[in-house]
Tab-separated table of N, CA and C in Angstrom:
chain	number	residue	atom	x	y	z
A	22	MET	N	-55.504	-90.837	116.768
A	22	MET	CA	-55.985	-89.607	117.245
A	22	MET	C	-55.268	-88.452	116.615
A	23	GLU	N	-53.955	-88.523	116.597
A	23	GLU	CA	-53.110	-87.462	116.009
A	23	GLU	C	-53.370	-87.313	114.538
A	24	GLN	N	-53.672	-88.454	113.928
A	24	GLN	CA	-53.910	-88.484	112.439
A	24	GLN	C	-55.238	-87.734	112.190
A	25	ASN	N	-56.295	-87.977	112.923
A	25	ASN	CA	-57.565	-87.258	112.743
A	25	ASN	C	-57.386	-85.763	112.992
A	26	LYS	N	-56.579	-85.389	113.984
A	26	LYS	CA	-56.334	-84.065	114.262
A	26	LYS	C	-55.630	-83.371	113.158
A	27	ALA	N	-54.669	-84.015	112.628
A	27	ALA	CA	-53.836	-83.465	111.523
A	27	ALA	C	-54.699	-83.396	110.236
A	28	ARG	N	-55.506	-84.404	109.981
A	28	ARG	CA	-56.383	-84.327	108.835
A	28	ARG	C	-57.389	-83.205	108.904
A	29	TRP	N	-58.018	-82.907	110.133
A	29	TRP	CA	-58.944	-81.802	110.292
A	29	TRP	C	-58.188	-80.425	110.136
A	30	LEU	N	-56.969	-80.366	110.581
A	30	LEU	CA	-56.220	-79.171	110.439
A	30	LEU	C	-55.868	-78.906	109.013
A	31	ARG	N	-55.557	-79.897	108.246
A	31	ARG	CA	-55.257	-79.729	106.766
A	31	ARG	C	-56.544	-79.297	106.082
A	32	MET	N	-57.671	-79.970	106.446
A	32	MET	CA	-58.946	-79.636	105.712
A	32	MET	C	-59.346	-78.209	106.115
A	33	TRP	N	-59.147	-77.779	107.345
A	33	TRP	CA	-59.490	-76.376	107.732
A	33	TRP	C	-58.575	-75.345	107.020
A	34	ASN	N	-57.371	-75.650	106.849
A	34	ASN	CA	-56.439	-74.726	106.131
A	34	ASN	C	-56.833	-74.671	104.618
A	35	GLN	N	-57.319	-75.783	104.095
A	35	GLN	CA	-57.685	-75.820	102.697
A	35	GLN	C	-59.022	-75.133	102.449
A	36	TYR	N	-60.034	-75.285	103.400
A	36	TYR	CA	-61.421	-74.807	103.154
A	36	TYR	C	-61.773	-73.567	104.046
A	37	LYS	N	-60.900	-73.001	104.805
A	37	LYS	CA	-61.332	-71.994	105.825
A	37	LYS	C	-61.960	-70.806	105.141
A	38	TYR	N	-61.488	-70.372	104.015
A	38	TYR	CA	-62.049	-69.171	103.390
A	38	TYR	C	-63.504	-69.442	102.849
A	39	PHE	N	-63.710	-70.637	102.329
A	39	PHE	CA	-64.986	-71.047	101.848
A	39	PHE	C	-65.964	-71.108	103.042
A	40	VAL	N	-65.546	-71.692	104.140
A	40	VAL	CA	-66.404	-71.754	105.342
A	40	VAL	C	-66.814	-70.358	105.871
A	41	ILE	N	-65.797	-69.445	105.912
A	41	ILE	CA	-66.011	-68.108	106.333
A	41	ILE	C	-67.010	-67.436	105.417
A	42	VAL	N	-66.821	-67.523	104.184
A	42	VAL	CA	-67.764	-66.862	103.237
A	42	VAL	C	-69.165	-67.456	103.365
A	43	LEU	N	-69.282	-68.672	103.486
A	43	LEU	CA	-70.533	-69.370	103.612
A	43	LEU	C	-71.263	-68.901	105.022
A	44	LEU	N	-70.518	-68.849	105.982
A	44	LEU	CA	-71.116	-68.403	107.342
A	44	LEU	C	-71.524	-66.915	107.197
A	45	ALA	N	-70.738	-66.084	106.546
A	45	ALA	CA	-71.152	-64.678	106.367
A	45	ALA	C	-72.390	-64.538	105.563
A	46	GLY	N	-72.501	-65.318	104.512
A	46	GLY	CA	-73.763	-65.264	103.651
A	46	GLY	C	-74.966	-65.706	104.425
A	47	VAL	N	-74.851	-66.777	105.296
A	47	VAL	CA	-75.935	-67.194	106.131
A	47	VAL	C	-76.325	-66.131	107.162
A	48	LEU	N	-75.316	-65.457	107.739
A	48	LEU	CA	-75.511	-64.390	108.690
A	48	LEU	C	-76.257	-63.188	108.023
A	49	LEU	N	-75.820	-62.883	106.848
A	49	LEU	CA	-76.469	-61.767	106.040
A	49	LEU	C	-77.870	-62.096	105.767
A	50	MET	N	-78.165	-63.325	105.422
A	50	MET	CA	-79.551	-63.658	105.086
A	50	MET	C	-80.458	-63.665	106.354
A	51	LEU	N	-79.885	-64.049	107.466
A	51	LEU	CA	-80.679	-64.045	108.716
A	51	LEU	C	-80.908	-62.633	109.107
A	52	CYS	N	-80.010	-61.726	108.917
A	52	CYS	CA	-80.253	-60.289	109.252
A	52	CYS	C	-81.253	-59.611	108.391
A	53	SER	N	-81.462	-60.089	107.179
A	53	SER	CA	-82.330	-59.423	106.204
A	53	SER	C	-83.792	-59.797	106.490
A	54	PHE	N	-84.131	-60.946	107.081
A	54	PHE	CA	-85.438	-61.365	107.326
A	54	PHE	C	-86.274	-60.349	108.111
A	55	PRO	N	-85.812	-59.917	109.329
A	55	PRO	CA	-86.699	-58.955	110.096
A	55	PRO	C	-86.942	-57.676	109.267
A	56	GLU	N	-86.123	-57.321	108.408
A	56	GLU	CA	-86.309	-56.110	107.534
A	56	GLU	C	-87.592	-56.240	106.656
A	57	THR	N	-87.704	-57.362	106.054
A	57	THR	CA	-88.866	-57.599	105.271
A	57	THR	C	-90.130	-57.690	106.041
A	58	GLU	N	-90.056	-58.214	107.288
A	58	GLU	CA	-91.196	-58.131	108.163
A	58	GLU	C	-91.579	-56.739	108.588
A	59	GLN	N	-90.567	-55.858	108.765
A	59	GLN	CA	-90.802	-54.481	108.999
A	59	GLN	C	-91.507	-53.750	107.869
A	60	LYS	N	-91.072	-54.133	106.628
A	60	LYS	CA	-91.682	-53.526	105.458
A	60	LYS	C	-93.109	-53.980	105.385
A	61	ASP	N	-93.429	-55.220	105.663
A	61	ASP	CA	-94.805	-55.709	105.585
A	61	ASP	C	-95.592	-54.993	106.599
A	62	GLU	N	-95.092	-54.706	107.827
A	62	GLU	CA	-95.821	-53.963	108.858
A	62	GLU	C	-96.082	-52.505	108.470
A	63	GLN	N	-95.043	-51.875	107.841
A	63	GLN	CA	-95.277	-50.542	107.341
A	63	GLN	C	-96.269	-50.441	106.305
A	64	ARG	N	-96.271	-51.398	105.394
A	64	ARG	CA	-97.291	-51.414	104.308
A	64	ARG	C	-98.635	-51.646	104.941
A	65	ASN	N	-98.788	-52.484	105.880
A	65	ASN	CA	-100.138	-52.687	106.460
A	65	ASN	C	-100.593	-51.421	107.200
A	66	GLU	N	-99.641	-50.729	107.838
A	66	GLU	CA	-99.996	-49.543	108.541
A	66	GLU	C	-100.531	-48.389	107.615
A	67	THR	N	-99.820	-48.297	106.488
A	67	THR	CA	-100.274	-47.268	105.475
A	67	THR	C	-101.633	-47.654	104.851
A	68	GLU	N	-101.866	-48.964	104.656
A	68	GLU	CA	-103.172	-49.359	104.155
A	68	GLU	C	-104.278	-49.135	105.196
A	69	ALA	N	-103.916	-49.249	106.483
A	69	ALA	CA	-104.847	-49.179	107.552
A	69	ALA	C	-105.166	-47.707	107.809
A	70	GLN	N	-104.440	-46.776	107.284
A	70	GLN	CA	-104.614	-45.395	107.595
A	70	GLN	C	-105.626	-44.794	106.674
A	71	GLU	N	-106.181	-45.509	105.779
A	71	GLU	CA	-107.266	-44.923	104.863
A	71	GLU	C	-108.502	-44.563	105.744
A	72	PHE	N	-109.062	-43.372	105.413
A	72	PHE	CA	-110.106	-42.803	106.194
A	72	PHE	C	-111.471	-43.537	105.947
A	73	ASP	N	-112.134	-43.935	106.988
A	73	ASP	CA	-113.415	-44.592	106.892
A	73	ASP	C	-114.512	-43.715	107.504
A	74	LEU	N	-115.363	-43.105	106.699
A	74	LEU	CA	-116.287	-42.170	107.210
A	74	LEU	C	-117.292	-42.741	108.134
A	75	ASP	N	-117.780	-43.947	107.842
A	75	ASP	CA	-118.711	-44.620	108.717
A	75	ASP	C	-118.130	-44.966	110.089
A	76	ALA	N	-116.935	-45.404	110.151
A	76	ALA	CA	-116.219	-45.702	111.356
A	76	ALA	C	-116.061	-44.487	112.208
A	77	PHE	N	-115.642	-43.359	111.464
A	77	PHE	CA	-115.466	-42.070	112.131
A	77	PHE	C	-116.734	-41.563	112.785
A	78	GLN	N	-117.864	-41.711	112.065
A	78	GLN	CA	-119.165	-41.322	112.525
A	78	GLN	C	-119.594	-42.163	113.766
A	79	GLU	N	-119.337	-43.441	113.788
A	79	GLU	CA	-119.633	-44.316	114.862
A	79	GLU	C	-118.777	-43.888	116.116
A	80	GLU	N	-117.559	-43.625	115.955
A	80	GLU	CA	-116.707	-43.225	117.058
A	80	GLU	C	-117.217	-41.915	117.615
A	81	LEU	N	-117.587	-40.978	116.741
A	81	LEU	CA	-118.101	-39.623	117.124
A	81	LEU	C	-119.456	-39.820	117.940
A	82	CYS	N	-120.309	-40.707	117.494
A	82	CYS	CA	-121.542	-41.000	118.199
A	82	CYS	C	-121.203	-41.550	119.608
A	83	SER	N	-120.340	-42.503	119.717
A	83	SER	CA	-120.023	-43.068	121.078
A	83	SER	C	-119.338	-42.006	121.913
A	84	SER	N	-118.511	-41.124	121.352
A	84	SER	CA	-117.935	-40.056	122.202
A	84	SER	C	-119.019	-39.077	122.690
A	85	LEU	N	-119.852	-38.668	121.836
A	85	LEU	CA	-120.897	-37.623	122.114
A	85	LEU	C	-121.954	-38.286	123.175
A	86	SER	N	-122.194	-39.574	123.011
A	86	SER	CA	-123.152	-40.206	123.980
A	86	SER	C	-122.581	-40.243	125.333
A	87	ALA	N	-121.273	-40.185	125.502
A	87	ALA	CA	-120.670	-40.208	126.820
A	87	ALA	C	-120.782	-38.874	127.543
A	88	ILE	N	-121.190	-37.797	126.796
A	88	ILE	CA	-121.399	-36.496	127.416
A	88	ILE	C	-122.669	-36.567	128.220
A	89	ASP	N	-122.567	-35.934	129.541
A	89	ASP	CA	-123.791	-35.977	130.339
A	89	ASP	C	-124.940	-35.206	129.822
A	90	GLY	N	-126.008	-35.914	129.768
A	90	GLY	CA	-127.222	-35.344	129.201
A	90	GLY	C	-127.559	-35.552	127.793
A	91	VAL	N	-126.683	-36.118	127.023
A	91	VAL	CA	-126.919	-36.299	125.640
A	91	VAL	C	-127.865	-37.441	125.314
A	92	GLY	N	-127.735	-38.548	125.899
A	92	GLY	CA	-128.552	-39.661	125.703
A	92	GLY	C	-128.242	-40.371	124.335
A	93	ARG	N	-129.314	-40.845	123.720
A	93	ARG	CA	-129.105	-41.539	122.330
A	93	ARG	C	-128.690	-40.476	121.450
A	94	VAL	N	-127.757	-40.836	120.467
A	94	VAL	CA	-127.321	-39.842	119.528
A	94	VAL	C	-127.070	-40.470	118.191
A	95	GLN	N	-127.351	-39.697	117.161
A	95	GLN	CA	-126.973	-40.076	115.762
A	95	GLN	C	-126.288	-38.860	115.122
A	96	VAL	N	-125.250	-39.138	114.291
A	96	VAL	CA	-124.488	-38.090	113.662
A	96	VAL	C	-124.359	-38.383	112.141
A	97	MET	N	-124.517	-37.363	111.389
A	97	MET	CA	-124.335	-37.435	109.926
A	97	MET	C	-123.399	-36.314	109.584
A	98	LEU	N	-122.320	-36.633	108.909
A	98	LEU	CA	-121.264	-35.659	108.494
A	98	LEU	C	-121.301	-35.533	106.972
A	99	SER	N	-121.196	-34.365	106.467
A	99	SER	CA	-121.066	-34.253	104.977
A	99	SER	C	-119.620	-33.757	104.680
A	100	LEU	N	-119.090	-34.236	103.590
A	100	LEU	CA	-117.714	-33.869	103.198
A	100	LEU	C	-117.628	-32.821	102.190
A	101	GLU	N	-116.691	-31.963	102.393
A	101	GLU	CA	-116.387	-30.991	101.484
A	101	GLU	C	-115.497	-31.473	100.379
A	102	SER	N	-114.503	-32.322	100.714
A	102	SER	CA	-113.692	-32.989	99.809
A	102	SER	C	-113.267	-34.379	100.434
A	103	GLY	N	-112.983	-35.360	99.556
A	103	GLY	CA	-112.649	-36.560	100.053
A	103	GLY	C	-111.165	-36.749	100.379
A	104	GLU	N	-110.735	-37.945	100.750
A	104	GLU	CA	-109.351	-38.150	101.016
A	104	GLU	C	-108.526	-38.035	99.654
A	105	GLU	N	-107.277	-37.495	99.808
A	105	GLU	CA	-106.496	-37.281	98.674
A	105	GLU	C	-105.103	-37.736	98.977
A	106	SER	N	-104.446	-38.391	97.994
A	106	SER	CA	-103.099	-38.880	98.141
A	106	SER	C	-102.268	-38.004	97.272
A	107	VAL	N	-101.064	-37.569	97.792
A	107	VAL	CA	-100.106	-36.634	97.020
A	107	VAL	C	-98.873	-37.574	96.788
A	108	TYR	N	-98.552	-37.676	95.520
A	108	TYR	CA	-97.455	-38.532	95.117
A	108	TYR	C	-96.341	-37.652	94.608
A	109	ALA	N	-95.126	-38.166	94.717
A	109	ALA	CA	-93.902	-37.440	94.248
A	109	ALA	C	-93.934	-37.510	92.701
A	110	SER	N	-93.427	-36.411	92.143
A	110	SER	CA	-93.314	-36.449	90.662
A	110	SER	C	-92.107	-35.560	90.272
A	111	ASP	N	-91.593	-35.791	89.107
A	111	ASP	CA	-90.447	-35.076	88.603
A	111	ASP	C	-91.009	-34.185	87.480
A	112	ILE	N	-90.790	-32.832	87.563
A	112	ILE	CA	-91.272	-31.908	86.575
A	112	ILE	C	-90.062	-31.313	85.834
A	113	SER	N	-90.129	-31.427	84.523
A	113	SER	CA	-89.060	-30.904	83.690
A	113	SER	C	-89.658	-29.753	82.809
A	114	GLN	N	-88.879	-28.742	82.637
A	114	GLN	CA	-89.280	-27.527	81.782
A	114	GLN	C	-88.396	-27.354	80.660
A	115	SER	N	-89.047	-27.078	79.568
A	115	SER	CA	-88.235	-26.745	78.380
A	115	SER	C	-88.848	-25.519	77.683
A	116	SER	N	-88.008	-24.698	77.096
A	116	SER	CA	-88.550	-23.498	76.435
A	116	SER	C	-87.884	-23.432	75.073
A	117	GLN	N	-88.648	-22.997	74.085
A	117	GLN	CA	-88.273	-22.819	72.691
A	117	GLN	C	-88.670	-21.474	72.248
A	118	SER	N	-87.767	-20.822	71.499
A	118	SER	CA	-88.179	-19.586	70.869
A	118	SER	C	-88.023	-19.753	69.381
A	119	SER	N	-89.147	-19.340	68.715
A	119	SER	CA	-89.171	-19.467	67.282
A	119	SER	C	-89.387	-18.042	66.611
A	120	GLY	N	-88.505	-17.279	66.847
A	120	GLY	CA	-88.611	-15.910	66.276
A	120	GLY	C	-88.280	-14.849	67.314
A	121	GLU	N	-88.532	-13.587	67.004
A	121	GLU	CA	-88.265	-12.444	67.895
A	121	GLU	C	-89.127	-12.525	69.116
A	122	ASP	N	-90.410	-12.545	68.958
A	122	ASP	CA	-91.360	-12.394	70.119
A	122	ASP	C	-91.984	-13.699	70.586
A	123	ALA	N	-91.959	-14.766	69.757
A	123	ALA	CA	-92.694	-15.976	70.087
A	123	ALA	C	-91.800	-16.920	70.854
A	124	ALA	N	-92.212	-17.252	72.063
A	124	ALA	CA	-91.500	-18.193	72.878
A	124	ALA	C	-92.518	-19.105	73.584
A	125	SER	N	-92.265	-20.389	73.675
A	125	SER	CA	-93.118	-21.332	74.222
A	125	SER	C	-92.355	-22.133	75.294
A	126	GLU	N	-93.062	-22.472	76.302
A	126	GLU	CA	-92.517	-23.241	77.402
A	126	GLU	C	-93.350	-24.482	77.523
A	127	ASN	N	-92.644	-25.617	77.704
A	127	ASN	CA	-93.302	-26.923	77.881
A	127	ASN	C	-92.933	-27.504	79.189
A	128	TYR	N	-93.948	-27.992	79.948
A	128	TYR	CA	-93.720	-28.701	81.145
A	128	TYR	C	-94.093	-30.174	81.007
A	129	GLN	N	-93.235	-31.053	81.563
A	129	GLN	CA	-93.497	-32.425	81.515
A	129	GLN	C	-93.457	-33.010	82.938
A	130	SER	N	-94.389	-33.721	83.403
A	130	SER	CA	-94.414	-34.263	84.720
A	130	SER	C	-94.494	-35.787	84.676
A	131	THR	N	-93.565	-36.459	85.383
A	131	THR	CA	-93.583	-37.880	85.452
A	131	THR	C	-93.623	-38.296	86.889
A	132	MET	N	-94.421	-39.344	87.226
A	132	MET	CA	-94.533	-39.746	88.582
A	132	MET	C	-93.323	-40.613	88.990
A	133	SER	N	-92.798	-40.344	90.167
A	133	SER	CA	-91.677	-41.071	90.722
A	133	SER	C	-92.169	-42.456	91.258
A	134	ILE	N	-91.453	-43.471	90.852
A	134	ILE	CA	-91.888	-44.842	91.182
A	134	ILE	C	-90.754	-45.457	92.013
A	135	LEU	N	-91.148	-46.148	93.009
A	135	LEU	CA	-90.216	-46.904	93.917
A	135	LEU	C	-90.322	-48.381	93.479
A	136	SER	N	-89.157	-48.997	93.161
A	136	SER	CA	-89.198	-50.401	92.802
A	136	SER	C	-88.709	-51.220	93.944
A	137	ASP	N	-89.440	-52.258	94.283
A	137	ASP	CA	-89.040	-53.209	95.331
A	137	ASP	C	-89.065	-54.608	94.715
A	138	GLY	N	-88.015	-55.231	94.806
A	138	GLY	CA	-87.887	-56.512	94.098
A	138	GLY	C	-89.009	-57.531	94.357
A	139	SER	N	-89.499	-57.659	95.601
A	139	SER	CA	-90.487	-58.700	95.917
A	139	SER	C	-91.889	-58.194	95.784
A	140	TYR	N	-92.031	-56.839	95.804
A	140	TYR	CA	-93.442	-56.285	95.738
A	140	TYR	C	-93.806	-55.542	94.422
A	141	GLY	N	-92.887	-55.445	93.668
A	141	GLY	CA	-93.119	-54.769	92.281
A	141	GLY	C	-92.852	-53.306	92.459
A	142	GLU	N	-93.578	-52.480	91.603
A	142	GLU	CA	-93.439	-51.084	91.614
A	142	GLU	C	-94.659	-50.403	92.189
A	143	GLN	N	-94.406	-49.229	92.824
A	143	GLN	CA	-95.484	-48.438	93.364
A	143	GLN	C	-94.971	-46.967	93.410
A	144	PRO	N	-95.902	-46.090	93.247
A	144	PRO	CA	-95.510	-44.612	93.292
A	144	PRO	C	-95.132	-44.259	94.623
A	145	VAL	N	-94.298	-43.174	94.755
A	145	VAL	CA	-93.774	-42.688	96.098
A	145	VAL	C	-94.863	-41.720	96.643
A	146	LEU	N	-95.396	-42.111	97.733
A	146	LEU	CA	-96.433	-41.398	98.436
A	146	LEU	C	-95.725	-40.336	99.352
A	147	ILE	N	-96.110	-39.093	99.109
A	147	ILE	CA	-95.582	-37.929	99.935
A	147	ILE	C	-96.401	-37.752	101.201
A	148	LYS	N	-97.733	-37.704	100.985
A	148	LYS	CA	-98.593	-37.535	102.125
A	148	LYS	C	-100.079	-37.916	101.720
A	149	ASN	N	-100.843	-38.200	102.736
A	149	ASN	CA	-102.293	-38.382	102.508
A	149	ASN	C	-102.973	-37.239	103.185
A	150	LYS	N	-103.865	-36.544	102.413
A	150	LYS	CA	-104.677	-35.510	102.922
A	150	LYS	C	-106.001	-36.068	103.323
A	151	LEU	N	-106.315	-35.889	104.646
A	151	LEU	CA	-107.621	-36.379	105.099
A	151	LEU	C	-108.691	-35.548	104.551
A	152	PRO	N	-109.982	-36.035	104.516
A	152	PRO	CA	-111.104	-35.242	104.003
A	152	PRO	C	-111.447	-34.099	104.826
A	153	THR	N	-111.998	-33.099	104.199
A	153	THR	CA	-112.442	-31.919	104.982
A	153	THR	C	-113.993	-31.979	105.058
A	154	PHE	N	-114.519	-31.567	106.247
A	154	PHE	CA	-116.008	-31.707	106.446
A	154	PHE	C	-116.695	-30.407	106.135
A	155	ARG	N	-117.843	-30.509	105.538
A	155	ARG	CA	-118.701	-29.360	105.183
A	155	ARG	C	-119.570	-28.979	106.356
A	156	GLY	N	-120.185	-30.012	106.970
A	156	GLY	CA	-121.103	-29.753	108.117
A	156	GLY	C	-121.513	-30.983	108.767
A	157	ALA	N	-122.300	-30.871	109.899
A	157	ALA	CA	-122.639	-32.021	110.696
A	157	ALA	C	-124.082	-31.792	111.194
A	158	VAL	N	-124.808	-32.891	111.206
A	158	VAL	CA	-126.171	-32.924	111.794
A	158	VAL	C	-126.114	-33.923	112.939
A	159	VAL	N	-126.478	-33.409	114.166
A	159	VAL	CA	-126.452	-34.231	115.271
A	159	VAL	C	-127.925	-34.268	115.815
A	160	ILE	N	-128.419	-35.549	115.952
A	160	ILE	CA	-129.816	-35.753	116.546
A	160	ILE	C	-129.562	-36.487	117.826
A	161	CYS	N	-130.113	-35.946	118.895
A	161	CYS	CA	-129.979	-36.609	120.261
A	161	CYS	C	-131.141	-36.335	121.105
A	162	ASP	N	-131.184	-37.114	122.272
A	162	ASP	CA	-132.259	-36.904	123.236
A	162	ASP	C	-132.139	-35.535	123.955
A	163	GLY	N	-130.937	-35.150	124.308
A	163	GLY	CA	-130.826	-34.023	125.113
A	163	GLY	C	-130.596	-32.696	124.380
A	164	ALA	N	-131.065	-32.621	123.117
A	164	ALA	CA	-130.912	-31.434	122.352
A	164	ALA	C	-131.722	-30.206	122.861
A	165	ASP	N	-132.700	-30.418	123.654
A	165	ASP	CA	-133.545	-29.276	124.163
A	165	ASP	C	-132.804	-28.512	125.291
A	166	ASP	N	-131.705	-29.065	125.775
A	166	ASP	CA	-130.910	-28.349	126.842
A	166	ASP	C	-129.775	-27.554	126.150
A	167	SER	N	-129.711	-26.267	126.389
A	167	SER	CA	-128.759	-25.391	125.667
A	167	SER	C	-127.298	-25.685	126.160
A	168	VAL	N	-127.060	-26.189	127.317
A	168	VAL	CA	-125.749	-26.549	127.800
A	168	VAL	C	-125.249	-27.790	127.069
A	169	VAL	N	-126.182	-28.829	126.799
A	169	VAL	CA	-125.857	-29.943	126.118
A	169	VAL	C	-125.530	-29.597	124.651
A	170	GLN	N	-126.369	-28.711	124.104
A	170	GLN	CA	-126.084	-28.205	122.704
A	170	GLN	C	-124.708	-27.542	122.617
A	171	LEU	N	-124.254	-26.842	123.539
A	171	LEU	CA	-123.049	-26.201	123.537
A	171	LEU	C	-121.912	-27.098	123.600
A	172	LYS	N	-122.038	-28.184	124.509
A	172	LYS	CA	-121.006	-29.189	124.615
A	172	LYS	C	-120.858	-29.961	123.310
A	173	ILE	N	-122.037	-30.327	122.715
A	173	ILE	CA	-121.977	-31.122	121.438
A	173	ILE	C	-121.328	-30.216	120.333
A	174	THR	N	-121.728	-28.990	120.264
A	174	THR	CA	-121.134	-28.090	119.189
A	174	THR	C	-119.677	-27.986	119.386
A	175	GLU	N	-119.142	-27.795	120.667
A	175	GLU	CA	-117.664	-27.718	120.839
A	175	GLU	C	-117.011	-29.076	120.519
A	176	ALA	N	-117.605	-30.162	120.890
A	176	ALA	CA	-116.943	-31.404	120.587
A	176	ALA	C	-116.883	-31.718	119.061
A	177	VAL	N	-117.988	-31.539	118.438
A	177	VAL	CA	-117.941	-31.800	116.971
A	177	VAL	C	-117.121	-30.800	116.206
A	178	SER	N	-117.043	-29.573	116.690
A	178	SER	CA	-116.258	-28.507	116.002
A	178	SER	C	-114.781	-28.853	116.171
A	179	SER	N	-114.374	-29.294	117.347
A	179	SER	CA	-112.984	-29.519	117.583
A	179	SER	C	-112.541	-30.859	116.916
A	180	LEU	N	-113.367	-31.883	116.872
A	180	LEU	CA	-112.966	-33.137	116.271
A	180	LEU	C	-113.020	-33.046	114.681
A	181	CYS	N	-114.005	-32.316	114.197
A	181	CYS	CA	-114.129	-32.330	112.668
A	181	CYS	C	-113.509	-31.067	112.063
A	182	GLY	N	-113.172	-30.054	112.772
A	182	GLY	CA	-112.587	-28.872	112.226
A	182	GLY	C	-113.538	-28.031	111.509
A	183	ILE	N	-114.791	-28.021	111.877
A	183	ILE	CA	-115.809	-27.223	111.173
A	183	ILE	C	-116.327	-26.117	112.239
A	184	SER	N	-116.780	-24.995	111.627
A	184	SER	CA	-117.227	-23.975	112.489
A	184	SER	C	-118.595	-24.291	113.121
A	185	SER	N	-118.964	-23.598	114.208
A	185	SER	CA	-120.219	-23.965	114.878
A	185	SER	C	-121.456	-23.597	114.091
A	186	ASP	N	-121.385	-22.723	113.085
A	186	ASP	CA	-122.525	-22.373	112.339
A	186	ASP	C	-122.857	-23.411	111.305
A	187	ARG	N	-121.937	-24.442	111.141
A	187	ARG	CA	-122.232	-25.554	110.219
A	187	ARG	C	-122.593	-26.791	110.959
A	188	ILE	N	-122.937	-26.660	112.193
A	188	ILE	CA	-123.412	-27.807	113.052
A	188	ILE	C	-124.853	-27.584	113.371
A	189	SER	N	-125.655	-28.562	112.991
A	189	SER	CA	-127.076	-28.504	113.407
A	189	SER	C	-127.419	-29.573	114.371
A	190	ILE	N	-128.060	-29.184	115.567
A	190	ILE	CA	-128.385	-30.112	116.576
A	190	ILE	C	-129.962	-30.127	116.763
A	191	SER	N	-130.473	-31.269	116.682
A	191	SER	CA	-131.952	-31.492	116.816
A	191	SER	C	-132.268	-32.537	117.823
A	192	LYS	N	-133.498	-32.378	118.384
A	192	LYS	CA	-133.936	-33.382	119.374
A	192	LYS	C	-134.444	-34.633	118.649
A	193	MET	N	-134.060	-35.758	119.172
A	193	MET	CA	-134.491	-37.081	118.671
A	193	MET	C	-135.962	-37.375	118.988
A	194	SER	N	-136.708	-37.815	118.163
A	194	SER	CA	-138.162	-38.152	118.423
A	194	SER	C	-138.169	-39.298	119.401
A	195	GLU	N	-139.344	-39.437	120.160
A	195	GLU	CA	-139.441	-40.484	121.185
A	195	GLU	C	-139.533	-41.833	120.608
A	196	GLN	N	-140.165	-41.961	119.409
A	196	GLN	CA	-140.296	-43.337	118.879
A	196	GLN	C	-139.195	-43.762	118.057
A	197	GLU	N	-138.160	-42.936	117.865
A	197	GLU	CA	-136.976	-43.256	117.048
A	197	GLU	C	-136.218	-44.368	117.696
A	198	GLY	N	-136.005	-45.467	117.007
A	198	GLY	CA	-135.185	-46.620	117.554
A	198	GLY	C	-133.736	-46.430	117.245
A	199	TYR	N	-132.895	-47.199	117.905
A	199	TYR	CA	-131.512	-47.084	117.767
A	199	TYR	C	-131.053	-48.277	117.046
């Protein structure tokens, strides 16, 4: 028994630094796994943030139909400009003079790129600009009531950021199906 204990003690003294480095490496690897999962979740969130006009119109229809007196509703939105992504870029300026009065300036722009070992390269996104709306057409059962029209106009104006003069509200015909 004493021999086994002495042998284990000799082996520990001989390999203790190797075992410590090995355990530290395993610990670092285990700590890095949740970070990659977080990157995947962040990537999925940014991909999911793309604007879907049809889904927005459907949500707007369901919100408007919840207003008292509206009834069946259909909404069509027109866009002034679509969704736009703004990426980081490096701009360098150089100027040359070729004589007394002649001077020229040159600008060069290069897109900043983020390199991630496992995902490759992608440009650095600063922000996504959501689309801007030009106008809205709302067709509903309760459009003949001025109070309902006012409520619809206020709701669409606040949700879409368009002025009330760019919102048209009309009564839905009786035979119109949903």
